[in-house]
PDB file of C-alpha atoms in Angstrom:
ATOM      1  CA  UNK A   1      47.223 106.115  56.447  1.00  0.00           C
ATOM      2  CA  UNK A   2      46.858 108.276  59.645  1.00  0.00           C
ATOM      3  CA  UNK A   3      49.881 109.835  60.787  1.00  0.00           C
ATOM      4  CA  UNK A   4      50.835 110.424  57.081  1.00  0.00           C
ATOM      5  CA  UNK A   5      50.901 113.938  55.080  1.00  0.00           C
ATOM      6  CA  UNK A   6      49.177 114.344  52.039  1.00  0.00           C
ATOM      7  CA  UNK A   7      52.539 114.826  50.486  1.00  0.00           C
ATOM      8  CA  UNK A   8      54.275 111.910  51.711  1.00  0.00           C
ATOM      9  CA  UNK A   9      51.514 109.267  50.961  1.00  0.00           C
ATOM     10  CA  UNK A  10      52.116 110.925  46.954  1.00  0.00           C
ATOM     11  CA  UNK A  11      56.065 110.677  47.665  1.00  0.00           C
ATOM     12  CA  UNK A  12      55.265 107.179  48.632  1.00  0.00           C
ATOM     13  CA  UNK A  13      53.440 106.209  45.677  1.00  0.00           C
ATOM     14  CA  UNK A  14      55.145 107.726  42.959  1.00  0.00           C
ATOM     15  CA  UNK A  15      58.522 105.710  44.215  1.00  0.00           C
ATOM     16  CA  UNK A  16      56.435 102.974  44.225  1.00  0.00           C
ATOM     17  CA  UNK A  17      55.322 103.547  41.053  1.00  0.00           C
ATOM     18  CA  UNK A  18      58.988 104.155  39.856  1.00  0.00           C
ATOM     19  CA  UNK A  19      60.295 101.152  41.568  1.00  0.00           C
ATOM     20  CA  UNK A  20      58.014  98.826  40.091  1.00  0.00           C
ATOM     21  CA  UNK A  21      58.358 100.104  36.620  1.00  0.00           C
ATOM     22  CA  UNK A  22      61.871  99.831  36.889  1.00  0.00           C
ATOM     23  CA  UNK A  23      61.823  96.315  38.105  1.00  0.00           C
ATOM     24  CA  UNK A  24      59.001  95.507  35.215  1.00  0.00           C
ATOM     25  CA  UNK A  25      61.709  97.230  32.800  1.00  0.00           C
ATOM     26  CA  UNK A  26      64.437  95.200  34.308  1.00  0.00           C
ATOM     27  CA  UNK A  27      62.573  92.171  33.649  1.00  0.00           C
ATOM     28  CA  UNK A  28      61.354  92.980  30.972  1.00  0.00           C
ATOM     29  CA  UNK A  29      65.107  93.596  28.969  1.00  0.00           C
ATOM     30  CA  UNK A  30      66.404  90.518  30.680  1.00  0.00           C
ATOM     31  CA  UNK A  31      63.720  88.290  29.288  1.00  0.00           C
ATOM     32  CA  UNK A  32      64.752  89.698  25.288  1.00  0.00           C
ATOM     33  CA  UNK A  33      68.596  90.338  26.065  1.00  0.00           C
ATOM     34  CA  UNK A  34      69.451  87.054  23.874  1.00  0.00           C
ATOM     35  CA  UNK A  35      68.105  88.842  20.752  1.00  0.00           C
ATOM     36  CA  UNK A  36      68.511  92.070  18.633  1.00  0.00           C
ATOM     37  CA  UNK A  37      68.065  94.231  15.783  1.00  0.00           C
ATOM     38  CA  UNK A  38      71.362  94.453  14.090  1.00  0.00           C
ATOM     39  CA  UNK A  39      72.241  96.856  11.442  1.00  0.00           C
ATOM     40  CA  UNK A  40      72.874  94.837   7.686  1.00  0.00           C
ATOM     41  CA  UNK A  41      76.271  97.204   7.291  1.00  0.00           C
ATOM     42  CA  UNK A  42      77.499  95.898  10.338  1.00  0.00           C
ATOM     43  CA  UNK A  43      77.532  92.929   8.743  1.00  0.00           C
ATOM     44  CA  UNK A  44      78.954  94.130   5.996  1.00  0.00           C
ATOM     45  CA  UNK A  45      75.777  93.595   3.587  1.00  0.00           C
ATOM     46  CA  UNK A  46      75.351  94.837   0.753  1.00  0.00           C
ATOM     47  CA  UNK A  47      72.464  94.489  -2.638  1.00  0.00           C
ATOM     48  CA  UNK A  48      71.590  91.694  -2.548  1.00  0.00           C
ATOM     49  CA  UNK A  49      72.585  89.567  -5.964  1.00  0.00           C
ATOM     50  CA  UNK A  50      71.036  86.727  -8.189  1.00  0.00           C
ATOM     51  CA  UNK A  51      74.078  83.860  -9.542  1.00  0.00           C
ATOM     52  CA  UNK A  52      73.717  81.451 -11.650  1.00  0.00           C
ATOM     53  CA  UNK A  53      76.203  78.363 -10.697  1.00  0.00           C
ATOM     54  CA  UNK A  54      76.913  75.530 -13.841  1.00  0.00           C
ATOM     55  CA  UNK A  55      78.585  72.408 -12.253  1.00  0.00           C
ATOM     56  CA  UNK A  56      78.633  68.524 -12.914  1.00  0.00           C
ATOM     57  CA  UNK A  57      78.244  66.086  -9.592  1.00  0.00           C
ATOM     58  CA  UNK A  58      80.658  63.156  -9.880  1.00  0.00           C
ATOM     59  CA  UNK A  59      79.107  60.379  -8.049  1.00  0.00           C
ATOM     60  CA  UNK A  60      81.203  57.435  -8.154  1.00  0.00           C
ATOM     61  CA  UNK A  61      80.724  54.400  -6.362  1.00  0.00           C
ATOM     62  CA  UNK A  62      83.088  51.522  -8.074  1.00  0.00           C
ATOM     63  CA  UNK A  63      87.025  51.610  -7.844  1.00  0.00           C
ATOM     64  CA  UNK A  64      89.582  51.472  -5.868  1.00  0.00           C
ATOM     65  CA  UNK A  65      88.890  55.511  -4.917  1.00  0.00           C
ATOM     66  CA  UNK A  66      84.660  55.795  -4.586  1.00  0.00           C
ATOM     67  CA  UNK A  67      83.341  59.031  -3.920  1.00  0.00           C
ATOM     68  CA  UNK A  68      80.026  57.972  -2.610  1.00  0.00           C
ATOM     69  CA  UNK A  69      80.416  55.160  -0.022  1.00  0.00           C
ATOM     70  CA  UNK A  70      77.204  53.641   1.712  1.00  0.00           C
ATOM     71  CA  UNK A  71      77.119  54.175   5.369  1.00  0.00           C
ATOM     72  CA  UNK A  72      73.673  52.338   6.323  1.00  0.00           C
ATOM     73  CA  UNK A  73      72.578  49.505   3.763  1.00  0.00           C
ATOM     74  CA  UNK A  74      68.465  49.594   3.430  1.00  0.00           C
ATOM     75  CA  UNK A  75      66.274  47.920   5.516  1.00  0.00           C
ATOM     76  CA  UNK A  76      65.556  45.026   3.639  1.00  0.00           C
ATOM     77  CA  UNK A  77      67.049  43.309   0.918  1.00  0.00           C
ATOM     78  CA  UNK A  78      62.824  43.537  -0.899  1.00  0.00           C
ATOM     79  CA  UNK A  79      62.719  47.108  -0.858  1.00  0.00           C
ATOM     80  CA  UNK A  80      62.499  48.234  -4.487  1.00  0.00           C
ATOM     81  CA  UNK A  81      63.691  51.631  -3.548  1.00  0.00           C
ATOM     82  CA  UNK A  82      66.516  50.835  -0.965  1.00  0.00           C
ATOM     83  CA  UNK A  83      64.407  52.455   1.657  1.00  0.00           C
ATOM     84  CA  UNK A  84      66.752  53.279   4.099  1.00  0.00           C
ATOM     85  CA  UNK A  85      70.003  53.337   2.699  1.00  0.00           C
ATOM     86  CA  UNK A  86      72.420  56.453   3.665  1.00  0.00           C
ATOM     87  CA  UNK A  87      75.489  57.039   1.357  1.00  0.00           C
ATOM     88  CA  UNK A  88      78.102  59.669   2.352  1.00  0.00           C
ATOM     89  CA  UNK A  89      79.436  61.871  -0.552  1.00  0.00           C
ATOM     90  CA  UNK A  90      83.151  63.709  -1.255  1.00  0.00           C
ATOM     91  CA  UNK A  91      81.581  63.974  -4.563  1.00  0.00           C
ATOM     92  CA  UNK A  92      83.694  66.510  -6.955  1.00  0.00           C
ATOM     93  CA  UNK A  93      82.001  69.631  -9.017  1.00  0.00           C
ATOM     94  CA  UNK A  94      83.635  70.298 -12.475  1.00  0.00           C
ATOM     95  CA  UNK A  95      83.401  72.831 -15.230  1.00  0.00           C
ATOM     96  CA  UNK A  96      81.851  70.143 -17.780  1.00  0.00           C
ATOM     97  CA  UNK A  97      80.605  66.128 -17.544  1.00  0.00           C
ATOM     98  CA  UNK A  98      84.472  65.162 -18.111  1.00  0.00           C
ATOM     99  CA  UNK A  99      85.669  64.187 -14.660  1.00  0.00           C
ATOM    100  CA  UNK A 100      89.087  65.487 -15.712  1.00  0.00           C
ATOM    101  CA  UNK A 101      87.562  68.608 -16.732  1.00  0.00           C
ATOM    102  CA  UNK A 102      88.240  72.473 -13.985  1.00  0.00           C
ATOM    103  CA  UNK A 103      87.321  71.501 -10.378  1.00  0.00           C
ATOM    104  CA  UNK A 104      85.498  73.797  -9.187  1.00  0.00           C
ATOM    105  CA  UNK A 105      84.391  72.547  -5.452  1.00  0.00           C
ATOM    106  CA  UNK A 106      82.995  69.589  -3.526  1.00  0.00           C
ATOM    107  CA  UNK A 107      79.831  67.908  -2.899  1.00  0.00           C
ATOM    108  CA  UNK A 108      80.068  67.008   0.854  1.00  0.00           C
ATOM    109  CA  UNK A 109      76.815  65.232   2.842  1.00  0.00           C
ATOM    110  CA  UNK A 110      74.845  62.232   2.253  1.00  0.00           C
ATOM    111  CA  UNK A 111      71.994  61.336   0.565  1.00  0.00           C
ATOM    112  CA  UNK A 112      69.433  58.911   1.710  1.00  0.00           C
ATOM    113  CA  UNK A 113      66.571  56.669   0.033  1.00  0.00           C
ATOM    114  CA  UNK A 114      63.433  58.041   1.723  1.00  0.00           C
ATOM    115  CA  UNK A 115      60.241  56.682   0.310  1.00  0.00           C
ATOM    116  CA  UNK A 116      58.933  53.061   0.193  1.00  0.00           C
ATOM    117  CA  UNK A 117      56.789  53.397  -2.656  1.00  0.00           C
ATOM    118  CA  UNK A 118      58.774  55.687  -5.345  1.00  0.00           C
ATOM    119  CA  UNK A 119      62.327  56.341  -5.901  1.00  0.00           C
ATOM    120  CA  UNK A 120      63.123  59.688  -4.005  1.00  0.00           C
ATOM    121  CA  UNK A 121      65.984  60.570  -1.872  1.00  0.00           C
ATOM    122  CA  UNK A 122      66.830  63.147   0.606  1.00  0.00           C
ATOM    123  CA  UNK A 123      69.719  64.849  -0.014  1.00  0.00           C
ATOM    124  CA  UNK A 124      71.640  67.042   2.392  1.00  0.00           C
ATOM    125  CA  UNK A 125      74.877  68.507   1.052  1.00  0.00           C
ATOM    126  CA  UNK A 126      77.202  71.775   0.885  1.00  0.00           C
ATOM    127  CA  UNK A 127      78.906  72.666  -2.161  1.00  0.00           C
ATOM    128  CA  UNK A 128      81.984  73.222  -1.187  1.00  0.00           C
ATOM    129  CA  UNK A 129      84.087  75.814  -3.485  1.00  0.00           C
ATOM    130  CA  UNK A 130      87.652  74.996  -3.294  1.00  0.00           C
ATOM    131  CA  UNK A 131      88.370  77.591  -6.285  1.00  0.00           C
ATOM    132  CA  UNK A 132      88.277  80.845  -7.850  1.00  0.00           C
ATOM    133  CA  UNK A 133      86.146  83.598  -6.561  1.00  0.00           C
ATOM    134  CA  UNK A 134      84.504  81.643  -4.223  1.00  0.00           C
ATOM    135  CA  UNK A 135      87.348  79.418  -2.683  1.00  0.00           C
ATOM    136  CA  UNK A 136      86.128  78.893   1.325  1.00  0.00           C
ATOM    137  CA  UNK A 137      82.808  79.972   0.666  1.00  0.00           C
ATOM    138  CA  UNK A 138      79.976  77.232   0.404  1.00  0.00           C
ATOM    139  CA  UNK A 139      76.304  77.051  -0.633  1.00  0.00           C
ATOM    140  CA  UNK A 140      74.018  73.841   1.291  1.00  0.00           C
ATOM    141  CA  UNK A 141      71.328  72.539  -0.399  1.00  0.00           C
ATOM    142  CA  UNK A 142      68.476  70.056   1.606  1.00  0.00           C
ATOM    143  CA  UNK A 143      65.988  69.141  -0.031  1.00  0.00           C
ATOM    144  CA  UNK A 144      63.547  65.626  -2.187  1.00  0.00           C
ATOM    145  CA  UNK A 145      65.471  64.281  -4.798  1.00  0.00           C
ATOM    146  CA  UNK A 146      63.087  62.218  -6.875  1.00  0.00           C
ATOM    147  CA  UNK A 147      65.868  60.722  -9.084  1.00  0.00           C
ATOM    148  CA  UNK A 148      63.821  59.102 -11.904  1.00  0.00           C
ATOM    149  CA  UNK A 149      62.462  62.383 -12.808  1.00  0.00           C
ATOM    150  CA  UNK A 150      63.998  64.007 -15.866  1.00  0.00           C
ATOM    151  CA  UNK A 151      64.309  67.401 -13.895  1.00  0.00           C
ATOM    152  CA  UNK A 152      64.305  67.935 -10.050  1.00  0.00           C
ATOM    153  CA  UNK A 153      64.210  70.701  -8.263  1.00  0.00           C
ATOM    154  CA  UNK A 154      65.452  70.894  -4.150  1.00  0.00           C
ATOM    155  CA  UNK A 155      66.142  74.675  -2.187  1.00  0.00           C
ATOM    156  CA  UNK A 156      69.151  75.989  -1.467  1.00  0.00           C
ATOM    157  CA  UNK A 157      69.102  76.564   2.233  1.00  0.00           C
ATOM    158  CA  UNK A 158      71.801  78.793   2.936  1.00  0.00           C
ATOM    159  CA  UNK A 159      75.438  79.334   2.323  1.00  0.00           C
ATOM    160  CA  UNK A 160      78.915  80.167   4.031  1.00  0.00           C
ATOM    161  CA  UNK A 161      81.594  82.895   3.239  1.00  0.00           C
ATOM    162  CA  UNK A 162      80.298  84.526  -0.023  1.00  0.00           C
ATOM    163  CA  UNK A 163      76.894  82.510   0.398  1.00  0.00           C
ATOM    164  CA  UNK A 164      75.576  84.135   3.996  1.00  0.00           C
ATOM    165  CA  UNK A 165      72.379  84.512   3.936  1.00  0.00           C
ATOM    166  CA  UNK A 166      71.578  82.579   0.688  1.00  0.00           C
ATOM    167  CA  UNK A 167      68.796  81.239  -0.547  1.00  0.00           C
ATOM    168  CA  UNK A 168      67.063  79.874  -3.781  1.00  0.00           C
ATOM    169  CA  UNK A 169      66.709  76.620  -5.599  1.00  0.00           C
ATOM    170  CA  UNK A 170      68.986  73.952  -7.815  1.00  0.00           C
ATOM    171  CA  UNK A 171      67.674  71.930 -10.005  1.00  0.00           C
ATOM    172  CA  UNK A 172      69.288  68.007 -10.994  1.00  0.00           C
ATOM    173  CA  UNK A 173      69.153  66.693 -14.579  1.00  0.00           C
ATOM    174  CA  UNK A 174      71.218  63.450 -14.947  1.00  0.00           C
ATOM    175  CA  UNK A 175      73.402  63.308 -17.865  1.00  0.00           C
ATOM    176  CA  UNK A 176      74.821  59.733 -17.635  1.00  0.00           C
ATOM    177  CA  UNK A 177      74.681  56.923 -14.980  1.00  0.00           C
ATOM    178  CA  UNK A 178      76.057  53.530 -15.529  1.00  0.00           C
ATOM    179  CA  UNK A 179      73.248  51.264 -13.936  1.00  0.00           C
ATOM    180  CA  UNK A 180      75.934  48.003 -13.117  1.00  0.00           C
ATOM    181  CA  UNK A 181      78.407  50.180 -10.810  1.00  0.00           C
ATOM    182  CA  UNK A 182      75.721  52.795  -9.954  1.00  0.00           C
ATOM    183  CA  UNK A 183      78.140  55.605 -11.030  1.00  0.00           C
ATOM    184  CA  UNK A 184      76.341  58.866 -12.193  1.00  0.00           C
ATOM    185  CA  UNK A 185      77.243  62.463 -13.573  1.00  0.00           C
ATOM    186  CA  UNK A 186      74.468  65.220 -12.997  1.00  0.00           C
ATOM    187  CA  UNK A 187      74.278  68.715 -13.936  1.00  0.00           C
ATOM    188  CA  UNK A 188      73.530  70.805 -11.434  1.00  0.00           C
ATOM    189  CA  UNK A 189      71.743  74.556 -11.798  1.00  0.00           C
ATOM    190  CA  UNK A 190      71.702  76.493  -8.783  1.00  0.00           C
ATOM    191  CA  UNK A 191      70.299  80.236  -8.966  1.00  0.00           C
ATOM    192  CA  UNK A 192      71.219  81.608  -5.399  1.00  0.00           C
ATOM    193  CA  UNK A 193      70.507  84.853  -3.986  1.00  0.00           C
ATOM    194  CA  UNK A 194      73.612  86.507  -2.171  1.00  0.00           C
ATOM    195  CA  UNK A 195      75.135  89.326  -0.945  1.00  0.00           C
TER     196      UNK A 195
END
């Protein structure tokens, strides 16, 4: 660098220095702009809570009104399991096994038979609350139903409304299915962590 001072070389530098660190930093933010730390109050969060939720799933698939209608028969009519099939669900939530009894939401998905060998399905649902406290809000459940089972457990997955950020298990216990029409009433526990 002949022709240069001392001082100017070290000028020269140190804007380098500057210019590529800003340009690194500059990078840098752009490459992590799509994500940040946000604080929980923003949101609105409080303690978190543990609820317990009672309800009875209507599945009805004979009458003029069916609840549970099948959108993709199985793959072949020798399946023992229906591997394959895909029912939709509007299926309603009451206060007790008596269809007539409080309705308390609304069982809205499908479920689908998803094992050759053993009766299991895959069920993907919200619960839909279209009363009291939790009218709007909604908890969705995905999970391995094995049916047969006397007691099945599948997570809870997350919520809406009430139910952001949920999470936690329900767990299926039949309590009557009539094996001509395939209609079926099953009590439902779901403990659900919440703010």
């Amino acid at each position: 660098m002949a022709g240069i001072s001392p001082i100017s070389a070290t000028h020269f530098l140190f804007l380098s220095f500057l210019l590529s660190s800003a340009i690194a930093f500059a990078i840098g933010d752009d490459e992590h702009s799509f994500a940040r730390t946000v604080d929980r109050k923003v949101l609105g969060l409080r303690k978190e809570k543990l609820s317990h939720f009672r309800l009875y799933w209507h599945d009805v698939l004979s009458g003029k009104n069916p609840t549970s209608i099948r959108i993709v028969p199985p793959v072949s009519n020798t399946s023992r399991t229906g591997f394959g099939l895909v029912q939709m669900i509007d299926n309603p939530l009451t206060a007790t096994p008596d269809p007539k009894s409080k309705l308390w939401g609304r069982a809205q998905g499908l479920y689908a038979s998803a094992s050759q060998d053993k009766f299991g399905l895959l069920m993907a649902m919200n619960f839909a609350f279209v009363s009291g406290k939790y009218n709007g809000s909604s908890i969705t459940i995905f999970g391995r139903n094995p049916f047969m089972e006397k007691v099945r457990e599948m997570p809870v997955i997350g919520g809406s409304g009430l139910f952001r950020f949920a999470r936690g298990y329900a767990e299926a216990k039949t309590r009557k299915i009539d094996f001509y029409t395939g209609d079926a009433v099953v009590e439902y526990n779901i403990y659900v962590l919440h703010y």
